[in-house]
Each structure stands twice: as C-alpha cells, then as structure tokens.
mmCIF file of N, CA and C in Angstrom:
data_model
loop_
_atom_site.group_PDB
_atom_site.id
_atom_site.type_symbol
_atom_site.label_atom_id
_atom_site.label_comp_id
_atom_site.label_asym_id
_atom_site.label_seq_id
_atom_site.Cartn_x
_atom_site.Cartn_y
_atom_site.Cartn_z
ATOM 1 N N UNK A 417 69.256 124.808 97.227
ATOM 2 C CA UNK A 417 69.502 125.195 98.613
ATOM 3 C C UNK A 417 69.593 123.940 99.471
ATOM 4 N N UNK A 418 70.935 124.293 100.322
ATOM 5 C CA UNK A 418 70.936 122.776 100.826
ATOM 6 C C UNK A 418 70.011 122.722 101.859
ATOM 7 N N UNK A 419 69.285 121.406 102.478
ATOM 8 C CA UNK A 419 68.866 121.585 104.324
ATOM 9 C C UNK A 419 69.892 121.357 105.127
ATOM 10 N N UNK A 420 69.520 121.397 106.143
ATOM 11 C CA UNK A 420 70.262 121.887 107.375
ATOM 12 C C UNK A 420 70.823 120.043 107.784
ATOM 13 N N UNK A 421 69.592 119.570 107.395
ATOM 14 C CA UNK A 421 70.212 117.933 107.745
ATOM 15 C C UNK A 421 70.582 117.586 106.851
ATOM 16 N N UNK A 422 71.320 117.927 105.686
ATOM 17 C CA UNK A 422 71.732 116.844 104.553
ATOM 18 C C UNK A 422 72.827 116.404 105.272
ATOM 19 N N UNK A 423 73.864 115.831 104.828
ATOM 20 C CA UNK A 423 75.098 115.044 105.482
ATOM 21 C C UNK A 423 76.188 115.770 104.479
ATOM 22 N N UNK A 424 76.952 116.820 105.442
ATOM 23 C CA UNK A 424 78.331 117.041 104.378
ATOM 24 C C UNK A 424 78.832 116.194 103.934
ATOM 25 N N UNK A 425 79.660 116.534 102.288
ATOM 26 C CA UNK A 425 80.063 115.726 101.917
ATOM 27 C C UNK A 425 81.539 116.040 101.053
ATOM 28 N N UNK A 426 82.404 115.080 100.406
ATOM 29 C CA UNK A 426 84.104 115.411 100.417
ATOM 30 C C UNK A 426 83.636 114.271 98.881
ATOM 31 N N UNK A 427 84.471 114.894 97.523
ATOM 32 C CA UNK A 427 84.636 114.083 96.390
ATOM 33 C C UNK A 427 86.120 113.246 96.892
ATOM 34 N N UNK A 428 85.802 112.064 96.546
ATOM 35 C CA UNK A 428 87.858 111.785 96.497
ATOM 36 C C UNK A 428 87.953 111.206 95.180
ATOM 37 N N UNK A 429 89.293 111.590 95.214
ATOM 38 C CA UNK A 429 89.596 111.453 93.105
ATOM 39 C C UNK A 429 90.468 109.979 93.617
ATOM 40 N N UNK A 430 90.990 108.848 93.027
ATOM 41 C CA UNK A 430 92.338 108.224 93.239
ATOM 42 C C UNK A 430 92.797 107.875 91.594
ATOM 43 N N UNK A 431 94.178 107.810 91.611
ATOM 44 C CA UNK A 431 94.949 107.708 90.738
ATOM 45 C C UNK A 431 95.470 106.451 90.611
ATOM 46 N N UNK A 432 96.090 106.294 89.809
ATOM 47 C CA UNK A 432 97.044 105.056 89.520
ATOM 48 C C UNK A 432 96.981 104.317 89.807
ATOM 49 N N UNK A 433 97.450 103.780 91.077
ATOM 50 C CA UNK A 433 97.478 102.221 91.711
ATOM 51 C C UNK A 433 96.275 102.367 92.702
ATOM 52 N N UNK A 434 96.063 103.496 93.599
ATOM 53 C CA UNK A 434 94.535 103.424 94.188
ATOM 54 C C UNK A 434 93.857 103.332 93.398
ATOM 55 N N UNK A 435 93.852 103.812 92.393
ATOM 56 C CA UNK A 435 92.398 103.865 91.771
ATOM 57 C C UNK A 435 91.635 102.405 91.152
ATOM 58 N N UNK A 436 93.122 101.591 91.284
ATOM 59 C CA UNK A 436 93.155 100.091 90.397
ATOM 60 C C UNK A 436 92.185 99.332 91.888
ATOM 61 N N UNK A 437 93.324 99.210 93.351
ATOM 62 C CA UNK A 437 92.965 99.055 94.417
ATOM 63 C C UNK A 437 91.421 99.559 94.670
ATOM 64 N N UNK A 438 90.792 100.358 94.637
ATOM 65 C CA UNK A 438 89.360 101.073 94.720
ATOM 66 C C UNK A 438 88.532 100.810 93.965
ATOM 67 N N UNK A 439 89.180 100.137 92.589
ATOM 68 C CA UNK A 439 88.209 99.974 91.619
ATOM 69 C C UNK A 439 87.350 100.830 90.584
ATOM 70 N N UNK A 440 87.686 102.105 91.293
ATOM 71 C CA UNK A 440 87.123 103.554 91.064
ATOM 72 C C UNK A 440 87.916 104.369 90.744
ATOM 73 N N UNK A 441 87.380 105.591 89.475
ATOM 74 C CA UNK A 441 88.189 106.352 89.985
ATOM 75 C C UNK A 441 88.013 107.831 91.156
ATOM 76 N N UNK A 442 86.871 107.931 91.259
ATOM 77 C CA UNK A 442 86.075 108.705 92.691
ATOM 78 C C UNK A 442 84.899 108.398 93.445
ATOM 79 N N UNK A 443 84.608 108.761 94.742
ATOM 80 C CA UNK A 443 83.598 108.283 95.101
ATOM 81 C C UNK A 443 82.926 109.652 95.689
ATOM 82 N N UNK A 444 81.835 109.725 96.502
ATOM 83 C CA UNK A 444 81.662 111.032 97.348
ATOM 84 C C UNK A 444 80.899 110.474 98.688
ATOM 85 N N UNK A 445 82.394 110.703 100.014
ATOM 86 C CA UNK A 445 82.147 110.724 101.096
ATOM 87 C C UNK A 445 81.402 111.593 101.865
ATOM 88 N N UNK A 446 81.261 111.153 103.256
ATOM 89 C CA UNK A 446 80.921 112.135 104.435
ATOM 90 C C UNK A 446 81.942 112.859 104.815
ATOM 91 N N UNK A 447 81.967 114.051 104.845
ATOM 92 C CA UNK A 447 83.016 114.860 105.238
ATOM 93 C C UNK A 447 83.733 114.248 106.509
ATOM 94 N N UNK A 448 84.617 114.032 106.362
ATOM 95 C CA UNK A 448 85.794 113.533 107.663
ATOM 96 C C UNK A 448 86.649 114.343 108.471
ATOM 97 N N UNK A 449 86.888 113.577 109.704
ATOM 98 C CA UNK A 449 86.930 114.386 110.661
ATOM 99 C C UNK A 449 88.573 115.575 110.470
ATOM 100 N N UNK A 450 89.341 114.456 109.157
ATOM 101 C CA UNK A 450 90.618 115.115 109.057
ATOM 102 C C UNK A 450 91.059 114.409 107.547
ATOM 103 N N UNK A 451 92.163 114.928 107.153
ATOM 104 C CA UNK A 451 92.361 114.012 106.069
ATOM 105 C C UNK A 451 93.279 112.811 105.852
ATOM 106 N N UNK A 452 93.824 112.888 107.262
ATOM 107 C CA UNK A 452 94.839 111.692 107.924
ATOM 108 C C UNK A 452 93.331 110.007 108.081
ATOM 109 N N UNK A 453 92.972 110.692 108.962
ATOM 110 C CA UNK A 453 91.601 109.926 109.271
ATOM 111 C C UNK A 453 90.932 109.390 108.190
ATOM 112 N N UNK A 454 90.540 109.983 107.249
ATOM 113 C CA UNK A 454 90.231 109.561 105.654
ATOM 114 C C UNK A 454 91.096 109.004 105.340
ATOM 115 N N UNK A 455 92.496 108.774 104.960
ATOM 116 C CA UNK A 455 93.183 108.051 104.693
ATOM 117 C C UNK A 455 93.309 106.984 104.994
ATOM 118 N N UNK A 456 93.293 106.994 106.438
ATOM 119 C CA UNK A 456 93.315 105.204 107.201
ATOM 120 C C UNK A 456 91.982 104.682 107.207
ATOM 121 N N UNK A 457 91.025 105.775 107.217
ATOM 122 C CA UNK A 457 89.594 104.475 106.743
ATOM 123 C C UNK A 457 90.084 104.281 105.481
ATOM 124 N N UNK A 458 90.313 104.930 104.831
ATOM 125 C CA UNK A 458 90.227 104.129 102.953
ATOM 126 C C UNK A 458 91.333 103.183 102.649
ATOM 127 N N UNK A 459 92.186 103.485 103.656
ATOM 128 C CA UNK A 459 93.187 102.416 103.281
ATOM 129 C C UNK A 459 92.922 100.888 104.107
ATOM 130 N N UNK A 460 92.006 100.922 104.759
ATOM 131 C CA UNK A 460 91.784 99.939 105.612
ATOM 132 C C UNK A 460 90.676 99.606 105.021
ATOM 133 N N UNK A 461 90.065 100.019 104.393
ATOM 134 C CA UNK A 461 89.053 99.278 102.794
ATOM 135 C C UNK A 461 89.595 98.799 102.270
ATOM 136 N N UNK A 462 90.418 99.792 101.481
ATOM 137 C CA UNK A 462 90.861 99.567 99.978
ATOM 138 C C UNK A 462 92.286 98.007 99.979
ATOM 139 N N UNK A 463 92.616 98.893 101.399
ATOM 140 C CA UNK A 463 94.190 97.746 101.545
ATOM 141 C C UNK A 463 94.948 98.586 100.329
ATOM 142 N N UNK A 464 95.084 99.724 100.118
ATOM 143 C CA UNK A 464 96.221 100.798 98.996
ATOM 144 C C UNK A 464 97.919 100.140 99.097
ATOM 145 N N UNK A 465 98.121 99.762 100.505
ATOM 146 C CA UNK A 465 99.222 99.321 100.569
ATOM 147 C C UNK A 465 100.332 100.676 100.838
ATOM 148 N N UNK A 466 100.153 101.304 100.789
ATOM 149 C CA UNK A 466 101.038 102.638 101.154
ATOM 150 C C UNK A 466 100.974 103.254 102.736
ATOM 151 N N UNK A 467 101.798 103.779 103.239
ATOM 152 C CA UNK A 467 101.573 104.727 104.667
ATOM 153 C C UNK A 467 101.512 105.889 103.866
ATOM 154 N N UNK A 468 100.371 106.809 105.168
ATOM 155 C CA UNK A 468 100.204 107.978 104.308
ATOM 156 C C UNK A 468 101.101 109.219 103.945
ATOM 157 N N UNK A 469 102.174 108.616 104.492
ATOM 158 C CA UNK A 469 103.689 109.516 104.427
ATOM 159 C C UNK A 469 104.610 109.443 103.094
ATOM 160 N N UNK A 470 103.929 108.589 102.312
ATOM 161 C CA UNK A 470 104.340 107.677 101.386
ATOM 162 C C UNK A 470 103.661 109.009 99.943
ATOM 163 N N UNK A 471 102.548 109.283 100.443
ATOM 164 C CA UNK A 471 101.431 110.127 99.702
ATOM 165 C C UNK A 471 101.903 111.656 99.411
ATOM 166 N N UNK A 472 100.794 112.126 98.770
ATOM 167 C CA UNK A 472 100.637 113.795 98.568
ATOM 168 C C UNK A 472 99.623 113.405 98.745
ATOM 169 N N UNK A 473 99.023 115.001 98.821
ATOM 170 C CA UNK A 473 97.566 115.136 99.299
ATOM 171 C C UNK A 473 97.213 116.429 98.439
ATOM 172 N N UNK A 474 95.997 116.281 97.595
ATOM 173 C CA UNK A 474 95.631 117.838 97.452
ATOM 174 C C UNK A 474 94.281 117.822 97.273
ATOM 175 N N UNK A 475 93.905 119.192 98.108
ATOM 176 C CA UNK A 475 92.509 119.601 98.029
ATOM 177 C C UNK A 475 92.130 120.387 97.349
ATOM 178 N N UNK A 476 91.207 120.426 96.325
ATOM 179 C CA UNK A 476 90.836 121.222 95.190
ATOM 180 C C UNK A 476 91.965 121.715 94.326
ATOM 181 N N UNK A 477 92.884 120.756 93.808
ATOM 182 C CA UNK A 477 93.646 120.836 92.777
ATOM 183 C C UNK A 477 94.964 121.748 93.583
ATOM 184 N N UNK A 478 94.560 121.570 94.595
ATOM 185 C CA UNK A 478 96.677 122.077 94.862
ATOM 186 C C UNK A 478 97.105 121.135 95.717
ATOM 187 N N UNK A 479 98.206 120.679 96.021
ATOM 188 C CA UNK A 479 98.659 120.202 97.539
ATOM 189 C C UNK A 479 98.529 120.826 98.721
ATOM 190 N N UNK A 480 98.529 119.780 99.114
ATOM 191 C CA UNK A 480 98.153 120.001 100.774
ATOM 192 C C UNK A 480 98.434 119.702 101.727
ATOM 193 N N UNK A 481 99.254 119.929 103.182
ATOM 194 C CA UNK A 481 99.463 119.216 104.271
ATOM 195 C C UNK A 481 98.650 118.453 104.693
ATOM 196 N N UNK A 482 98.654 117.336 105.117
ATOM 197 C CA UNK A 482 97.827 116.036 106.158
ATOM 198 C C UNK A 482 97.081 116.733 107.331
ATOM 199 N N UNK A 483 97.106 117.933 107.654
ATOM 200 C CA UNK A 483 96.682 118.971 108.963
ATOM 201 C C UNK A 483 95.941 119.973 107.971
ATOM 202 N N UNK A 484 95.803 119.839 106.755
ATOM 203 C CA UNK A 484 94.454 120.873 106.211
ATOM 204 C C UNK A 484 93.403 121.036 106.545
ATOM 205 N N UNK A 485 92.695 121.288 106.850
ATOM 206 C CA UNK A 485 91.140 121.587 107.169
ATOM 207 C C UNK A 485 90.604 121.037 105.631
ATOM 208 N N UNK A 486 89.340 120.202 106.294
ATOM 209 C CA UNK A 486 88.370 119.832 104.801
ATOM 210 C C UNK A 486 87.131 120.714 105.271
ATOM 211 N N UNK A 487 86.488 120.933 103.934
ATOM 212 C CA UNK A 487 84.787 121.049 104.146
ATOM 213 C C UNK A 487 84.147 121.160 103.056
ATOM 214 N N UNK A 488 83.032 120.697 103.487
ATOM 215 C CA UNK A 488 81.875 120.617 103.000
ATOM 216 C C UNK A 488 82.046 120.985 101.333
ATOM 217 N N UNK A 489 82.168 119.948 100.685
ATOM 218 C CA UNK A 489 82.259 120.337 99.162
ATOM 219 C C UNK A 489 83.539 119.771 98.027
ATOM 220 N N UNK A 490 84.892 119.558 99.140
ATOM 221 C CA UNK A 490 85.755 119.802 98.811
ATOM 222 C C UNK A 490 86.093 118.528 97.838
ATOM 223 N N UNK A 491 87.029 118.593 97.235
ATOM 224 C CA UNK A 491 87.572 117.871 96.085
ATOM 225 C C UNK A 491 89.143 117.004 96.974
ATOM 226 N N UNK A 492 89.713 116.304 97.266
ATOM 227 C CA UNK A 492 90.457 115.342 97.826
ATOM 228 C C UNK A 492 91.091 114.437 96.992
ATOM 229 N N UNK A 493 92.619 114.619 96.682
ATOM 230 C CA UNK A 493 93.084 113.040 95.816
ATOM 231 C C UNK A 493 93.903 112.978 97.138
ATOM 232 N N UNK A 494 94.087 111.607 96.335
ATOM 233 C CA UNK A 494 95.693 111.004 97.221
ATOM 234 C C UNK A 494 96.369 110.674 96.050
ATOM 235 N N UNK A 495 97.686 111.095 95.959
ATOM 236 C CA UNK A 495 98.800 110.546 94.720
ATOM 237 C C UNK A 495 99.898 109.783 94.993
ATOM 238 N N UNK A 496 99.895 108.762 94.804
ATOM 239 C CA UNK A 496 100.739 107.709 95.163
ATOM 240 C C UNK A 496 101.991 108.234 94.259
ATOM 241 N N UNK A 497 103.325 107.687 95.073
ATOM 242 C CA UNK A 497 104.782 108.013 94.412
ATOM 243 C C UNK A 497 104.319 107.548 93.009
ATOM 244 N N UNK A 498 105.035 108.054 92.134
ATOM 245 C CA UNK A 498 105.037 107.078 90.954
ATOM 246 C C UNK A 498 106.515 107.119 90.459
ATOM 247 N N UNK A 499 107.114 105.958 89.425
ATOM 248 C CA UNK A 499 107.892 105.831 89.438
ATOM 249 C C UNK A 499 108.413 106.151 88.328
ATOM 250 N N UNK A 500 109.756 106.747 87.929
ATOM 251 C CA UNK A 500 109.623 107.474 86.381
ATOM 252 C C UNK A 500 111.263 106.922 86.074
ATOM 253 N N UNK A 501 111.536 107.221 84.778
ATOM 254 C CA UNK A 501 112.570 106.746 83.853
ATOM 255 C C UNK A 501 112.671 107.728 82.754
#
C-alpha cells in the first residue's frame, strides 16, 4: 500500500542510440509534468541529439501523442528513427 507522501513515479525504457547516450537502458523518474517536458529534461542531460519531433513516444507498450497524459506507474520509451536497408 502506497503512502500518501511517496513521490509518483514514471519507468523510462531508451533504445538504441539513447540508450548508448544514457548509458542505461531504464531509469525510474518522478512523474512529469508532460511527456514533452520529460523529453527536454532528458535530453538536456543526456544531450540524445534529436528534437522531439524526430521521436515516437509510447506509454505502456503502444504509441502515443506528445499531449498524452502520464501517471503514476506508467512505462515511457522514446524511439529514435532508425535507419533500415
């Protein structure tokens, strides 16, 4: 049972070239205020090198618009283009 003061919290998965950039391949944040907002803090860590227009987004294993609602629990990648042949 959670308390009332724990601190929500958001898994983020990264792939490929974030994940090289991050060093990681997930971490588990404070729930954020949006998932645009998460993006530019982590990219302003990480330095990913991408705009987030550049991205997909999916929350708990589907895609997702940049205007999704997060909460408390949720699962978060970012998938960088990748390039195929």
């Amino acid at each position: 049972q959670k308390r009332r003061d724990q601190v929500m919290s958001i898994t983020v998965l990264y792939f490929a070239s974030l994940r090289e950039a991050a060093g990681k391949s997930s971490e588990q944040l404070p729930l954020p205020d949006s998932l645009s907002a998460l993006y530019e803090e982590l990219n302003g860590h990480y330095r990913f090198g991408f705009d987030q227009h550049a991205l997909r987004v999916a929350v708990n294993d589907r895609f997702a618009a940049w205007q999704s609602p997060v909460r408390d629990g949720d699962t978060v990648a970012f998938i960088p283009p990748v390039s195929g042949g």
